[in-house]
Short mmCIF file of C-alpha atoms and ligand atoms in Angstrom, two decimals:
data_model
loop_
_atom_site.label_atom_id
_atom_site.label_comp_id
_atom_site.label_asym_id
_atom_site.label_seq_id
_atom_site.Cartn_x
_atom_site.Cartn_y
_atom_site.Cartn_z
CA UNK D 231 95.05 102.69 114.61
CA UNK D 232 97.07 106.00 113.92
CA UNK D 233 96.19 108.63 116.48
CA UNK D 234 94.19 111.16 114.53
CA UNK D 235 94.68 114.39 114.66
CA UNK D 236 92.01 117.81 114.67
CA UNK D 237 91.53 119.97 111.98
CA UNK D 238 90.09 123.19 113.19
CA UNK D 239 89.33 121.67 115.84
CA UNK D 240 87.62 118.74 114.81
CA UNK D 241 88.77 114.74 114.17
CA UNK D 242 87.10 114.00 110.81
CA UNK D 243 86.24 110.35 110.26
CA UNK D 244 88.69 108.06 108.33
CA UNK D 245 87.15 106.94 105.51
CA UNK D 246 86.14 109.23 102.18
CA UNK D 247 83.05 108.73 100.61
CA UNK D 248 83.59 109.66 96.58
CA UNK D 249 80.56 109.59 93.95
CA UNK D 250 81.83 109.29 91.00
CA UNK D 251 81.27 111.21 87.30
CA UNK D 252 81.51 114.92 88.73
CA UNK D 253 82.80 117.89 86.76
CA UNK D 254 84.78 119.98 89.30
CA UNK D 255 84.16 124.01 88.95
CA UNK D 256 84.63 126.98 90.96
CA UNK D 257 87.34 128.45 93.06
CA UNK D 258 89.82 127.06 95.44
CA UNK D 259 92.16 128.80 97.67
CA UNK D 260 96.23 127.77 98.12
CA UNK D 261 97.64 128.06 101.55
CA UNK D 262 101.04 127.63 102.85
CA UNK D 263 103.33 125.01 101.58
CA UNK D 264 103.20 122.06 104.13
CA UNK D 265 106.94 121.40 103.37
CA UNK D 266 108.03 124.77 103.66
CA UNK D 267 105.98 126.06 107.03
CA UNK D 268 107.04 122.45 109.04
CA UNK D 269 110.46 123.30 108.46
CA UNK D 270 110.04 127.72 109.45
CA UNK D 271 108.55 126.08 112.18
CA UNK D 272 111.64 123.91 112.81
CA UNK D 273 114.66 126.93 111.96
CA UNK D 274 112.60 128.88 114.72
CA UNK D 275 114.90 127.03 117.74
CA UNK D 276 117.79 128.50 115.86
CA UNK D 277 116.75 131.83 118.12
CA UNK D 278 115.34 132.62 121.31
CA UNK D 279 111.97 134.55 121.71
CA UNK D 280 109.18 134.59 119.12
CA UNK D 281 109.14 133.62 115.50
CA UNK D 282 105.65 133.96 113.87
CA UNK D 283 104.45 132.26 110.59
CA UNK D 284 101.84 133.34 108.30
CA UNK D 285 99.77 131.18 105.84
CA UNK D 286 100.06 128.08 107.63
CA UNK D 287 97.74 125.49 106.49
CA UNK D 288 95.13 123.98 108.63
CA UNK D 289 96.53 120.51 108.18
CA UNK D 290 97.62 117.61 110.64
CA UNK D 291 101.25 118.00 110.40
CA UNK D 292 101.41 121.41 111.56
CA UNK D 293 99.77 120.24 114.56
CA UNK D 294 102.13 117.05 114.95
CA UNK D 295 105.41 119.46 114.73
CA UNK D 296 103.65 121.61 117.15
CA UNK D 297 103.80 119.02 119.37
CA UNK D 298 107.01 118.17 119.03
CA UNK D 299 108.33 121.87 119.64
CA UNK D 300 105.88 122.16 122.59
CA UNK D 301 107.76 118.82 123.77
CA UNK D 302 111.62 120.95 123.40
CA UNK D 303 110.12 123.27 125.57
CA UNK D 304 108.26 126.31 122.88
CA UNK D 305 105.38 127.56 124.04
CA UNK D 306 102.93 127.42 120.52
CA UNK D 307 100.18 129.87 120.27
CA UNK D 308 98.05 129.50 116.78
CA UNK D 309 95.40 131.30 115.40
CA UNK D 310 93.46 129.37 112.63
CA UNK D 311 91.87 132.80 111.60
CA UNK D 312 94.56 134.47 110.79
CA UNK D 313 96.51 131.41 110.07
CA UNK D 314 99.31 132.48 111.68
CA UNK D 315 101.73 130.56 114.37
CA UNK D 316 103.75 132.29 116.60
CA UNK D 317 106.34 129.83 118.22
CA UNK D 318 108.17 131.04 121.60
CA UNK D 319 111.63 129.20 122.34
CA UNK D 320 113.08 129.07 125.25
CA UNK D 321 116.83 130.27 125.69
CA UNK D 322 117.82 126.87 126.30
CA UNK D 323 115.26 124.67 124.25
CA UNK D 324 115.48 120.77 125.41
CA UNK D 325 117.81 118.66 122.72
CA UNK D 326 115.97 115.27 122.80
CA UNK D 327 112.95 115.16 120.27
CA UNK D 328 111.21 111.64 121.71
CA UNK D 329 109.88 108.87 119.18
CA UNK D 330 106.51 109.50 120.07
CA UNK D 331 106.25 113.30 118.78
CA UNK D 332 108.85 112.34 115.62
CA UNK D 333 107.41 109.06 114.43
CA UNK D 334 104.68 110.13 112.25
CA UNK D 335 106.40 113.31 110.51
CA UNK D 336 109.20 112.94 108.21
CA UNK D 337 110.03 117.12 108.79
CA UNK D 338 110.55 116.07 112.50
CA UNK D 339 114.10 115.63 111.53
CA UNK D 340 114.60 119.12 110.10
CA UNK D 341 114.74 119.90 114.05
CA UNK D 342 118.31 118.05 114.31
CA UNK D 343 120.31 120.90 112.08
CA UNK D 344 119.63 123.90 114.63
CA UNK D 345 119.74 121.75 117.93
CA UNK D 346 123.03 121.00 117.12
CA UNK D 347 124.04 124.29 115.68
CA UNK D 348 122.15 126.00 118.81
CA UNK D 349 123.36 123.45 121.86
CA UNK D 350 126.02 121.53 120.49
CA UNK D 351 123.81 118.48 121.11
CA UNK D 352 121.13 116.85 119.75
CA UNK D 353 118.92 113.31 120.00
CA UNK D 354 116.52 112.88 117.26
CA UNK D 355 114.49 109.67 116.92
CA UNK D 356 114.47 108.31 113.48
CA UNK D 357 111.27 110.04 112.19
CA UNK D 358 108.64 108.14 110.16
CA UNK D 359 106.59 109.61 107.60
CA UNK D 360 104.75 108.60 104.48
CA UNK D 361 105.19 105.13 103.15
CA UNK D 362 106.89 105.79 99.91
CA UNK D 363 110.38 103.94 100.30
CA UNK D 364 113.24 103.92 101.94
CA UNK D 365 113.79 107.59 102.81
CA UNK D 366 118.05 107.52 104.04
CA UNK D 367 119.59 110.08 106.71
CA UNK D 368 122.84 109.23 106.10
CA UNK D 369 123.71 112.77 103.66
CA UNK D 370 122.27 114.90 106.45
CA UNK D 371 124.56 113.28 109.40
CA UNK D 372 127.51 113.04 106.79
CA UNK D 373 126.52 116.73 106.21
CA UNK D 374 126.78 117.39 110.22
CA UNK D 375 129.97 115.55 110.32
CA UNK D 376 131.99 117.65 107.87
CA UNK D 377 130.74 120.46 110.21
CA UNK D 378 132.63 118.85 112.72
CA UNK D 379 129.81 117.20 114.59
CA UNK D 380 130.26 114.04 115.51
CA UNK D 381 127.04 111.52 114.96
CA UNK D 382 125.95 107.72 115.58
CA UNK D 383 122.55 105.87 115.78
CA UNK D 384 121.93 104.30 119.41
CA UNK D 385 118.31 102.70 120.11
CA UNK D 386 116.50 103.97 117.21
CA UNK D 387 118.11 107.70 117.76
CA UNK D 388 120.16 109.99 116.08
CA UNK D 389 122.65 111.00 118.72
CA UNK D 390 124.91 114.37 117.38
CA UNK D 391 127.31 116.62 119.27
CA UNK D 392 129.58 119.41 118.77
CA UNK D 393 130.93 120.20 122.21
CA UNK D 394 133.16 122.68 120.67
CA UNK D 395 130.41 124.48 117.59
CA UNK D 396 130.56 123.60 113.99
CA UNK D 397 133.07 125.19 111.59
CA UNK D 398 131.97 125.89 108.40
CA UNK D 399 133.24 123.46 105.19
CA UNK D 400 132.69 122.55 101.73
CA UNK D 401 130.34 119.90 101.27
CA UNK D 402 128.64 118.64 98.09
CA UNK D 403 126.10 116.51 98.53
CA UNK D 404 125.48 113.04 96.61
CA UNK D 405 122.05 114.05 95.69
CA UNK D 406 120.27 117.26 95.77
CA UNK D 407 118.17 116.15 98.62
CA UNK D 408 115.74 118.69 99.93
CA UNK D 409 116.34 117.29 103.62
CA UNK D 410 119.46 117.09 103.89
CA UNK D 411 120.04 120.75 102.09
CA UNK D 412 117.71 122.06 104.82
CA UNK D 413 119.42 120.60 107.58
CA UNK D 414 123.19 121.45 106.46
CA UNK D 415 122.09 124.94 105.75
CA UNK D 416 120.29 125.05 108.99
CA UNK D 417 123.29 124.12 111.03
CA UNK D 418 125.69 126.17 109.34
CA UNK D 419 124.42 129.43 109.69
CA UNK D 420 125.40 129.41 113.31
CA UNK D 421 129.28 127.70 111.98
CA UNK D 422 131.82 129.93 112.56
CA UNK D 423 133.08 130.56 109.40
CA UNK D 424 132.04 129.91 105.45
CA UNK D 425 130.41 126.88 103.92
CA UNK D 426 129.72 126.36 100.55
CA UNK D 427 127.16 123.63 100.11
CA UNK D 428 127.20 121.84 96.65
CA UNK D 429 124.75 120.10 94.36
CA UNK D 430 122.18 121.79 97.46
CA UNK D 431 118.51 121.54 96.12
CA UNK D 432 116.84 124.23 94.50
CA UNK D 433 113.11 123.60 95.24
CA UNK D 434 110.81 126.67 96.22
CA UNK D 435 110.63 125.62 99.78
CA UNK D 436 114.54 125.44 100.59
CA UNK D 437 114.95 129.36 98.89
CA UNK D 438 111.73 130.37 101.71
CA UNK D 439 113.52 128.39 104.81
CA UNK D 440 116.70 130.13 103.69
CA UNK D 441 115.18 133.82 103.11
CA UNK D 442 113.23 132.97 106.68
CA UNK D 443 116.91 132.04 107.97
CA UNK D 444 117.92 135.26 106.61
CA UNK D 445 115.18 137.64 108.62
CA UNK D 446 116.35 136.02 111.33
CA UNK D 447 119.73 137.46 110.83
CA UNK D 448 121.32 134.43 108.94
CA UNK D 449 124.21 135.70 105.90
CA UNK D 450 123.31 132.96 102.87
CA UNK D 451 124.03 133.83 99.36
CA UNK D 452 123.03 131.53 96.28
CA UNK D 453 119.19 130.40 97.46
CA UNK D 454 117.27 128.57 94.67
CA UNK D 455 121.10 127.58 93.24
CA UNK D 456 122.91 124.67 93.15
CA UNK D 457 125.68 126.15 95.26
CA UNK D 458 124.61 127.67 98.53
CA UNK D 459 126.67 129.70 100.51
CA UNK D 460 126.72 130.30 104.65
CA UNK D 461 128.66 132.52 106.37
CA UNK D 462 127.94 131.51 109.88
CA UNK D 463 126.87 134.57 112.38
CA UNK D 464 127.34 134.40 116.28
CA UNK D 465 123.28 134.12 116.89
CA UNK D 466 119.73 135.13 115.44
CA UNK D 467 116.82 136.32 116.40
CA UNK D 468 113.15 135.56 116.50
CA UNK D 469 111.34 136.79 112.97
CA UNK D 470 108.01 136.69 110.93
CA UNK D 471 107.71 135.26 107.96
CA UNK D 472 105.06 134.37 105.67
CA UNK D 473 105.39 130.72 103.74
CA UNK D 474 105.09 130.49 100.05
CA UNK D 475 101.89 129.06 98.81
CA UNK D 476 101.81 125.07 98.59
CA UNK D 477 102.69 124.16 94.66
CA UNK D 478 102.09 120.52 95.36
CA UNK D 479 98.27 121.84 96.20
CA UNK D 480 98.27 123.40 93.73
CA UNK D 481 98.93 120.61 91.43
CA UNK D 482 96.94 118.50 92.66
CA UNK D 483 93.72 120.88 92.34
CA UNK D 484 95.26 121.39 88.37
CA UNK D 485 95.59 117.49 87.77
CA UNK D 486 92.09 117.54 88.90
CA UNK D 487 90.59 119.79 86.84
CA UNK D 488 91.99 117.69 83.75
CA UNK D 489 90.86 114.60 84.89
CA UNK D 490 87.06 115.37 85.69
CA UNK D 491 86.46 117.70 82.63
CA UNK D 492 86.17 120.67 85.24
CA UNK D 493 87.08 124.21 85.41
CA UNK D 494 89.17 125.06 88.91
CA UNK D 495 90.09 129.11 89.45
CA UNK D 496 93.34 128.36 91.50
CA UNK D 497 93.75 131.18 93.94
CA UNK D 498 97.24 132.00 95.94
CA UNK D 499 98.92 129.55 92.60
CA UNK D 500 101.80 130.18 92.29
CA UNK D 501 102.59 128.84 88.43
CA UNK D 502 106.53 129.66 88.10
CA UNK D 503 106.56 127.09 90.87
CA UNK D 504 104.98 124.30 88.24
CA UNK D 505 106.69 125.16 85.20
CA UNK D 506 107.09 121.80 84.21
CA UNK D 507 103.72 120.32 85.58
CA UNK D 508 101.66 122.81 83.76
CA UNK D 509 103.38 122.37 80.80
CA UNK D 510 102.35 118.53 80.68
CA UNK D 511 98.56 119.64 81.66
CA UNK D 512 98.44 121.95 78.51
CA UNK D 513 100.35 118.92 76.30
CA UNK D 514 97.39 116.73 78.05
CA UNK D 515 95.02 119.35 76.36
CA UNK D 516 93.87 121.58 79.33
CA UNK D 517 93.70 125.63 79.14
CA UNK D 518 95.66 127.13 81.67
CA UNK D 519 95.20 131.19 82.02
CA UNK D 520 96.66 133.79 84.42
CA UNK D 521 93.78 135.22 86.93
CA UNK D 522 94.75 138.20 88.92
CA UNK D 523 95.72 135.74 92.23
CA UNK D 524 96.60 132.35 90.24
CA UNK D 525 95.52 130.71 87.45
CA UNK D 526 92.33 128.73 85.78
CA UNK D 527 93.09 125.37 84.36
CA UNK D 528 90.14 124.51 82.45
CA UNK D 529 89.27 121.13 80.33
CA UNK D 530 87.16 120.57 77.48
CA UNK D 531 87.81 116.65 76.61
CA UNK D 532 89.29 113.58 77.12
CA UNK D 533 92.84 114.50 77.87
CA UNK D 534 95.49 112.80 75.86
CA UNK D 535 98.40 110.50 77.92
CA UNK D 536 101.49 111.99 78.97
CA UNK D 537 104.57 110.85 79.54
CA UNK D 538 106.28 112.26 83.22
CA UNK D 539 109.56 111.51 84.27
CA UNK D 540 110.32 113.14 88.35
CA UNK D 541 113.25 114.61 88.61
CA UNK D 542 114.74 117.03 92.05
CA UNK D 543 113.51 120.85 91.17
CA UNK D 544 112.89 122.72 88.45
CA UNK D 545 112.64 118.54 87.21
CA UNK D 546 108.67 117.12 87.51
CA UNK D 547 108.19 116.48 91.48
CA UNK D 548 107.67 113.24 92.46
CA UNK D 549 104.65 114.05 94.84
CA UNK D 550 102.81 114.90 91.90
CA UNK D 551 103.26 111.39 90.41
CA UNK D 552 100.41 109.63 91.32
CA UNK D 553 98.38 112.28 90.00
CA UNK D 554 99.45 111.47 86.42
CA UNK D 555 99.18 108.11 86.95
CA UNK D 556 95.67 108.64 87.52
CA UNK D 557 95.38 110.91 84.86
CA UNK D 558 96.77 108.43 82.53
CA UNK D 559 94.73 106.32 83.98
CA UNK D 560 91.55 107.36 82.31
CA UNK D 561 93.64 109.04 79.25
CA UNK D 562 93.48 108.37 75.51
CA UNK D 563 96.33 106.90 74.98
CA UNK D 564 99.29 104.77 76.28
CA UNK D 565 102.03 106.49 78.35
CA UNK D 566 105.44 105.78 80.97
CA UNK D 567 106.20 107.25 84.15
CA UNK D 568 109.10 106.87 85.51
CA UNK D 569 110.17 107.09 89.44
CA UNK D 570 113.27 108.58 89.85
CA UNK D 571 113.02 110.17 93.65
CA UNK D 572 111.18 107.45 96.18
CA UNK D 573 111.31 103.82 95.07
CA UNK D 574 108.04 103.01 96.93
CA UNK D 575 105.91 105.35 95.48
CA UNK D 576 104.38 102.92 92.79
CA UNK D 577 102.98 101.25 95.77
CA UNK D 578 99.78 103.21 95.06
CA UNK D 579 99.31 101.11 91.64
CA UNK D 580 97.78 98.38 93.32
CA UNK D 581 94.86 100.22 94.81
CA UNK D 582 94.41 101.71 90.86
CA UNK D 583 94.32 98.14 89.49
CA UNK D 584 91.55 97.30 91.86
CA UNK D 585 89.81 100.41 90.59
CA UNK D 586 90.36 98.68 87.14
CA UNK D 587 93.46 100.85 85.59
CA UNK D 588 95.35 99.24 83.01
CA UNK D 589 99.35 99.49 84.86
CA UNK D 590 102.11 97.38 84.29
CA UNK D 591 104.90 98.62 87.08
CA UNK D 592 108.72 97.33 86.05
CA UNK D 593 111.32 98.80 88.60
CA UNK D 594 110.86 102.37 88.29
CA UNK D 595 108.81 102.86 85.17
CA UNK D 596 104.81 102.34 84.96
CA UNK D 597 103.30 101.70 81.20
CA UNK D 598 99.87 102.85 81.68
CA UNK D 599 96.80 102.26 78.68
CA UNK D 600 94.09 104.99 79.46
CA UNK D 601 90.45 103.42 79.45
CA UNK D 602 87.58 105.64 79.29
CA UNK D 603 86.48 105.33 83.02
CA UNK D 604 87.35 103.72 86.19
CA UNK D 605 85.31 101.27 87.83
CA UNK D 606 85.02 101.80 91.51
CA UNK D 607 85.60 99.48 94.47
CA UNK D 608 87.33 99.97 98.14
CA UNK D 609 90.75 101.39 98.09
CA UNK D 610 93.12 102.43 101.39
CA UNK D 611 95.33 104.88 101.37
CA UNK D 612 98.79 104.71 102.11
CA UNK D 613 100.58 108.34 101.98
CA UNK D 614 99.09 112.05 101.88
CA UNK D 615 99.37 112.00 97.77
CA UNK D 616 98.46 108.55 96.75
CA UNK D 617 95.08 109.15 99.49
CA UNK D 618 94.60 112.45 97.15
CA UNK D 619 95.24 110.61 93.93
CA UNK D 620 92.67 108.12 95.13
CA UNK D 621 90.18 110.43 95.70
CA UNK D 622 90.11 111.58 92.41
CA UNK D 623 89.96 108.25 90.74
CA UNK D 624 86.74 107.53 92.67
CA UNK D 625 85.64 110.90 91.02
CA UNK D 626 86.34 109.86 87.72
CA UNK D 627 84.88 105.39 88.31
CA UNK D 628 81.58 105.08 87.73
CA UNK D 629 79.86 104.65 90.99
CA UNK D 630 80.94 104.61 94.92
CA UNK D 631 84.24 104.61 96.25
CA UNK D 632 85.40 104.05 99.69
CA UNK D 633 88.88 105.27 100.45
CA UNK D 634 90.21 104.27 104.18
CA UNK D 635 93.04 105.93 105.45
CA UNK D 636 91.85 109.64 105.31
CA UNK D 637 94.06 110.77 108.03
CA UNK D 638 96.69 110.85 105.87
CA UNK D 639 94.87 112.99 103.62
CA UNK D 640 94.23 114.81 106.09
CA UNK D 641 98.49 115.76 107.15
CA UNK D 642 98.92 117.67 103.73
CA UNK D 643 95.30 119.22 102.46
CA UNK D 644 93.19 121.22 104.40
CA UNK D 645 90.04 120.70 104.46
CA UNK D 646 90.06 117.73 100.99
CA UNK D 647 86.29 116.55 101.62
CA UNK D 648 84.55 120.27 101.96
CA UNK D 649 87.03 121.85 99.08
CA UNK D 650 85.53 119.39 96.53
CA UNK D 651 82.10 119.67 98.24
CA UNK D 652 82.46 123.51 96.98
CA UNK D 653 83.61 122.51 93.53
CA UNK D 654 80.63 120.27 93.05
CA UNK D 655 81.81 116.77 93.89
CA UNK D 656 79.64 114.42 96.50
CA UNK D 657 82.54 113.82 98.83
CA UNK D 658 82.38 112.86 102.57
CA UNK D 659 84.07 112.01 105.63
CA UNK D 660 82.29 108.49 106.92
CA UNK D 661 82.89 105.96 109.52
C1 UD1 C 83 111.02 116.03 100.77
C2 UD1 C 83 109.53 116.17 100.89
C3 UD1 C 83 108.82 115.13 100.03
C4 UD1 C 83 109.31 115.21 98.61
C5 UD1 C 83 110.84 115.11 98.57
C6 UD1 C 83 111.42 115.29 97.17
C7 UD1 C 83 109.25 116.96 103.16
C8 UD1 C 83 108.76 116.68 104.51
N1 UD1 C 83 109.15 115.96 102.27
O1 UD1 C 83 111.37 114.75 101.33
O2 UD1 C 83 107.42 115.42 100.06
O3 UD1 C 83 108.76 114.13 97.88
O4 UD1 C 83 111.41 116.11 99.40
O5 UD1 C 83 110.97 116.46 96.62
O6 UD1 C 83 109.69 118.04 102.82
N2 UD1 C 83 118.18 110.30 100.45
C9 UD1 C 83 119.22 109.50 100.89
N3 UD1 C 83 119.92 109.92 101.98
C10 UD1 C 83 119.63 111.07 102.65
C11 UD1 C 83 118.57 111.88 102.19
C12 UD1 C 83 117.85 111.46 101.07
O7 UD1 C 83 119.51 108.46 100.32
O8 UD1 C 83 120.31 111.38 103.63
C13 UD1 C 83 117.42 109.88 99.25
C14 UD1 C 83 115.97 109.53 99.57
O9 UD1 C 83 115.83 108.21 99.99
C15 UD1 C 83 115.30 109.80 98.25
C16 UD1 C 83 116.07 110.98 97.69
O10 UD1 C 83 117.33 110.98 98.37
O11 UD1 C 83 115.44 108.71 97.40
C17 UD1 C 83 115.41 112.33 97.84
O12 UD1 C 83 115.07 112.56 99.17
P1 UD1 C 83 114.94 114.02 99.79
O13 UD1 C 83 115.07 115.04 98.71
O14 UD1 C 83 115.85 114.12 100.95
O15 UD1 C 83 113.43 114.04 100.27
P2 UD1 C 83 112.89 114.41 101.70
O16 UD1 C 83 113.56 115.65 102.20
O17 UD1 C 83 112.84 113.20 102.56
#
């Protein structure tokens, strides 16, 4: 069983409990962007002393990277009132992050960038993560290389030194993966010299890691580009920084007002974040308007199928994928998705088919024929969006659904069970 861990304080049980046929309404808050704070928390080795975050979520994975910092010698000090976490690092932080602190957190390998840059050494064990495919390393450590690290794997770990620094390069990555940009750009702001990095990812959390970087004294020009630009400085210092509110939150509480008729006020939304997302809500049938904080996405009927292709940033994200299979799900209509980021992530479909969806999954495109309503059963959860996208099919099937596997609901959303509880949904945490 996966060790569980507390959420203000407190291990929740693993299954949900989900009534089905509610209409969610009211207001919902948006914290910190779980892939943006787990890697601030990560760039903070880059300097000695203390780096504080603001607006970090109240979710699993901050306390699983906590751990792992705590274990490369930080002292962590978190207040979940203020939501703030203030991360002290030692002047010479450890350079081994052990398998039993990385395994469960894909992030955990954002730490591999600055322990190189910062000691010239680094052992990282391969990290683990959600189960949505086969998730490579090999543009990050090609990335270290042309910095003039040298890398290999050895007993499950990867092993990276630069005895001498890193010198900064032109690299242009294969794909614009959002790791591997974070990790390059990570390592190169301590590089003496310029690197340009090419094809780099442009998604909202790799400009806020790189305007962090840049409190902390880091010179990067291009953020939120395709072509990124360090000019490696001798050191940095500690800094505060508040994250960027979590757009993959806030898409899911958006998908979910479409899909049970409801009316969600998203506060701390961010919507230039979810262009594209939004857009295919509104061509679904919802009514999205500007509040003063965020927006209110607001359904009247059965929305109509929509076809969703997921693309890297500004392109459709591919955690928000099996939210519009679920959507489709229960649309009017027939409609494809197609998987262009993780080829696991249709593994999800199966649970859906025993909730009665009508999917037919070839390679990397689903054909999906909406039926009016779901028809519930026991489903498990296998990552932190397909648990989420479960949860709100049992909302929208027609009587109880179990979902096992919470605690990985629990590693990206804060508080899932009480946030519909306020929106009018009968949703528990049960043994
Ligand atoms: C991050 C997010 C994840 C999101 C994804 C895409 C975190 C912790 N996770 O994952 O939620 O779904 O971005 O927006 O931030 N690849 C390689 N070799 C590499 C690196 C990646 O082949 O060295 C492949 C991957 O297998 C995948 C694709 O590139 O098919 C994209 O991966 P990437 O953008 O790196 O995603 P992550 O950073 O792992």
């Amino acid at each position: 069983m996966a060790k569980l861990y507390p959420i203000a304080g407190q291990i929740n049980p693993d299954r949900f409990r989900v009534v089905g046929g509610a209409r969610l309404a009211g207001d919902v808050y948006i914290s910190g962007a779980k892939n943006s704070v787990l890697k601030l928390m990560a760039v903070s080795l880059l300097a000695p002393g203390n780096s504080t975050i603001n607006n970090v979520p109240d979710i699993a994975d901050v306390s699983m990277m906590a751990e792992l910092l705590e274990q490369l010698g930080c002292k962590i000090s978190r207040d979940f009132e203020s939501k703030s976490i203030t991360i002290d690092v030692p002047e010479t932080p450890g350079y081994r992050a052990e398998y039993e602190s990385v395994r469960k957190l894909r992030a955990s390998i954002n730490v591999l960038g600055p322990l190189v840059a910062r000691l010239g050494k680094a052992e990282v064990a391969l990290p683990g993560g959600d189960a949505i495919g086969s998730r490579g390393l090999d543009f990050h450590t090609k990335g270290l290389i042309s910095l003039g690290a040298e890398t290999y794997n050895e007993h499950g770990y990867i092993i990276a030194s630069a005895a001498n620094g890193l010198t900064g390069t032109q690299i242009e990555l294969e794909f614009p993966s959002v790791g591997a940009t974070e990790n390059i750009m990570s390592a190169a702001v301590l590089a003496s010299g310029v690197t340009t990095l090419e094809n780099a990812a442009r998604e909202p959390d790799i400009v806020d890691i790189g305007n962090f970087l840049i409190a902390m004294g880091a010179d990067i020009q291009g953020l939120g580009t395709s072509t990124i630009t360090i000019t490696g400085v001798k050191s940095l210092k500690g800094a505060t920084h508040t994250a960027i509110s979590d757009r993959i939150v806030t898409g899911t509480w958006a998908f979910a007002a479409v899909m049970t008729l409801g009316d969600i006020s998203i506060h701390g939304a961010r919507p230039e974040h979810l262009e594209l997302p939004l857009e295919k809500l509104v061509s679904a049938g919802a009514v999205i308007t500007s509040i003063a904080d965020g927006i209110r996405v607001k359904m009247d009927r059965r929305p109509t199928a929509i076809d969703v292709a997921t693309l890297p940033y500004p392109g459709f994200p591919t955690d928000l994928q099996p939210f519009v299979i679920t959507l489709n799900a229960i649309a009017e209509g027939d409609s494809l998705v197609t998987e262009n980021v993780f080829e696991g992530r249709f593994m999800f479909v199966n649970e859906l088919l025993r909730l009665g969806a009508k999917i037919r999954v070839d390679g990397h495109h689903a054909s999906i024929t909406g039926i009016k309503e779901l028809s519930s059963a026991p489903v498990v959860a296998s990552d932190i969006r397909a648990g989420a996208g479960l949860v709100l099919a049992g909302l929208v099937s027609d009587g109880l659904t179990f979902i096992e596997g919470g605690h990985h609901i629990d590693r990206g959303y804060p508080d899932f069970a009480q946030q519909l509880q306020g929106l009018g949904a009968d949703v528990t945490r049960v043994d």
